[in-house]
Amino acid sequence: MNLQGVQQSRLVQRKTFSAAKADSDFAKIRISASGESEIPIVLVPRASLICAFAVNVPSGPYVLYQKWHKNMGKLNPGVIWFWPAWNRISHIVTRATITYNAPTRNCPTADNVMVNVDLSLTFRIGPDIDAATHFVYKMGAHRLDELLSAESEESIRGLVFSVTHDRVNDLREEFALGMLATLNGKVAPYGIQVMNVKITDVKLPQELQTRLERTTAFKTKMGEQEKTHENRIRVLQDGATKDLETIRKGNARKIQEIVAERKRYEIERREMEEKARGDARVEEVKAMSYADVALKKAKGDDQVQRVVAQNNDEALLKNTQVHCQKMKIEAEKSANVMVKESEAKLKVSESQAGSMIARAEAEAEGAEALAEKRRYELEWARLDVMKKIAQNGRKFITGDAGEAILNDLVPDRS
């Protein structure tokens, strides 16, 4: 079966005239009437009728032999002379890696688009004679071909049906890994090793393919336009970056100038500080000199003032002693004068006391007449007080005070 140029592979078992021609017979791939390429993987040599004069055992493939139609296992390579007819080479199994093509036609996708998928897988029989024996007696070429064909077609159709037509090409690697694991799990017990599974091509309907190609071309054109646009943007960005770099360099140069000027100012400031420190040290030395001179002068002045003060103290002491002596003399004079005056006043007092005594004696003689006069004056003073009390309005007086006042107002005439 030929699907758009890809031939369906078919695994076959062939008969060969001689085991010595096994390598050339394995290399012959025939095209069947249905267009399938037949790949021989097992050869069955023609058995001799009585005895074989010489049997040439090839060294490349696995060679199994039988005795009285019983499997005896591996037959070592070389020439066997005079081999009787009850011994025969039963199977020659290839060691080569086989490439198996399994194209699948009209696989519907999830959106009902029919696609053709080409699948290629590689396998080998082995790795030892036991694996080859299992393959020959448990599987065989024909059943292996049916298994690979059915499994590959079923897997491809399941894969394609699970996605839409625009995602068929995106699942190649995922499908290959899953298919490889599935096939190895099924054929490994029969001595077969699947080495690689690959989807070689996916073909959509021609009209859809044309449209997709146009879409792809348009996308490519859009991509070119985007790249052109990106290139223009990059040119503009490069120009802007260049301008920005120029500005940065200018700013950096200005910053360097400012830094240099700042350093110059710092140097000038340090020079001025050093000069100020030097001037301050000079002024300090001058001030210390002036202070020493002033201190010495002050000490001299203090000494002079001490001498002057001592002289003044002595003069003041002498003046004070003189003044005190003078005041003492004056005080003694004043005391004498006051004593004299006191004695005179004493004499005057004695004279006045004598006169007062004489007057008292005269008053004692006229005491009765003087007492009547005094009672008269006292009564007029009482009546004047009562008059003032009576003039100030009504008074409400009780108790002993009121009785005393009433008695005074109305004296007892008895």
Short mmCIF file of N, CA and C in Angstrom, two decimals, residues 4 107 109 111 113-117 160 164-169 201-210 212-213:
data_model
loop_
_atom_site.label_atom_id
_atom_site.label_comp_id
_atom_site.label_asym_id
_atom_site.label_seq_id
_atom_site.Cartn_x
_atom_site.Cartn_y
_atom_site.Cartn_z
N GLN A 4 0.73 8.29 -0.62
CA GLN A 4 1.39 9.53 -1.02
C GLN A 4 2.91 9.37 -1.02
N CYS A 107 -7.03 10.02 8.93
CA CYS A 107 -7.24 10.01 10.38
C CYS A 107 -8.03 11.26 10.76
N THR A 109 -9.36 14.31 12.92
CA THR A 109 -8.94 15.09 14.10
C THR A 109 -10.17 15.43 14.94
N ASP A 111 -11.57 18.23 15.22
CA ASP A 111 -12.46 19.10 14.45
C ASP A 111 -12.81 18.50 13.09
N VAL A 113 -11.08 16.94 10.63
CA VAL A 113 -10.24 17.17 9.46
C VAL A 113 -9.43 15.90 9.23
N MET A 114 -9.48 15.35 8.01
CA MET A 114 -8.78 14.12 7.70
C MET A 114 -7.32 14.41 7.38
N VAL A 115 -6.42 13.72 8.08
CA VAL A 115 -4.99 13.91 7.87
C VAL A 115 -4.35 12.57 7.63
N ASN A 116 -3.21 12.59 6.95
CA ASN A 116 -2.39 11.40 6.72
C ASN A 116 -1.12 11.52 7.55
N VAL A 117 -0.82 10.47 8.28
CA VAL A 117 0.33 10.48 9.18
C VAL A 117 1.27 9.35 8.80
N VAL A 160 -4.41 11.54 16.84
CA VAL A 160 -4.94 12.57 15.96
C VAL A 160 -6.34 13.00 16.41
N THR A 164 -6.91 19.08 17.63
CA THR A 164 -7.40 19.73 16.41
C THR A 164 -6.29 19.71 15.37
N HIS A 165 -6.68 20.08 14.13
CA HIS A 165 -5.72 19.96 13.02
C HIS A 165 -4.52 20.89 13.19
N ASP A 166 -4.71 22.03 13.90
CA ASP A 166 -3.60 22.97 14.03
C ASP A 166 -2.60 22.55 15.11
N ARG A 167 -2.92 21.47 15.84
CA ARG A 167 -2.00 21.02 16.89
C ARG A 167 -1.45 19.63 16.63
N VAL A 168 -1.71 19.09 15.46
CA VAL A 168 -1.23 17.74 15.16
C VAL A 168 0.29 17.68 15.15
N ASN A 169 0.91 18.69 14.56
CA ASN A 169 2.37 18.69 14.45
C ASN A 169 3.06 18.92 15.79
N ASP A 201 6.01 12.47 8.99
CA ASP A 201 5.29 13.49 8.21
C ASP A 201 3.82 13.46 8.60
N VAL A 202 3.22 14.65 8.56
CA VAL A 202 1.78 14.81 8.78
C VAL A 202 1.26 15.66 7.64
N LYS A 203 0.31 15.13 6.89
CA LYS A 203 -0.21 15.83 5.72
C LYS A 203 -1.69 16.09 5.89
N LEU A 204 -2.05 17.33 5.72
CA LEU A 204 -3.44 17.77 5.78
C LEU A 204 -4.03 17.74 4.37
N PRO A 205 -5.35 17.90 4.22
CA PRO A 205 -5.94 18.03 2.88
C PRO A 205 -5.31 19.18 2.10
N GLN A 206 -5.24 19.02 0.77
CA GLN A 206 -4.49 19.96 -0.04
C GLN A 206 -4.98 21.39 0.11
N GLU A 207 -6.29 21.57 0.06
CA GLU A 207 -6.83 22.94 0.18
C GLU A 207 -6.49 23.54 1.53
N LEU A 208 -6.70 22.73 2.58
CA LEU A 208 -6.36 23.23 3.92
C LEU A 208 -4.86 23.47 4.04
N GLN A 209 -4.08 22.57 3.44
CA GLN A 209 -2.63 22.74 3.48
C GLN A 209 -2.22 24.03 2.79
N THR A 210 -2.89 24.33 1.64
CA THR A 210 -2.58 25.57 0.92
C THR A 210 -2.91 26.78 1.77
N LEU A 212 -3.13 26.88 5.03
CA LEU A 212 -2.18 26.96 6.14
C LEU A 212 -0.83 27.49 5.68
N GLU A 213 -0.42 27.08 4.46
CA GLU A 213 0.84 27.60 3.93
C GLU A 213 0.76 29.10 3.72
#
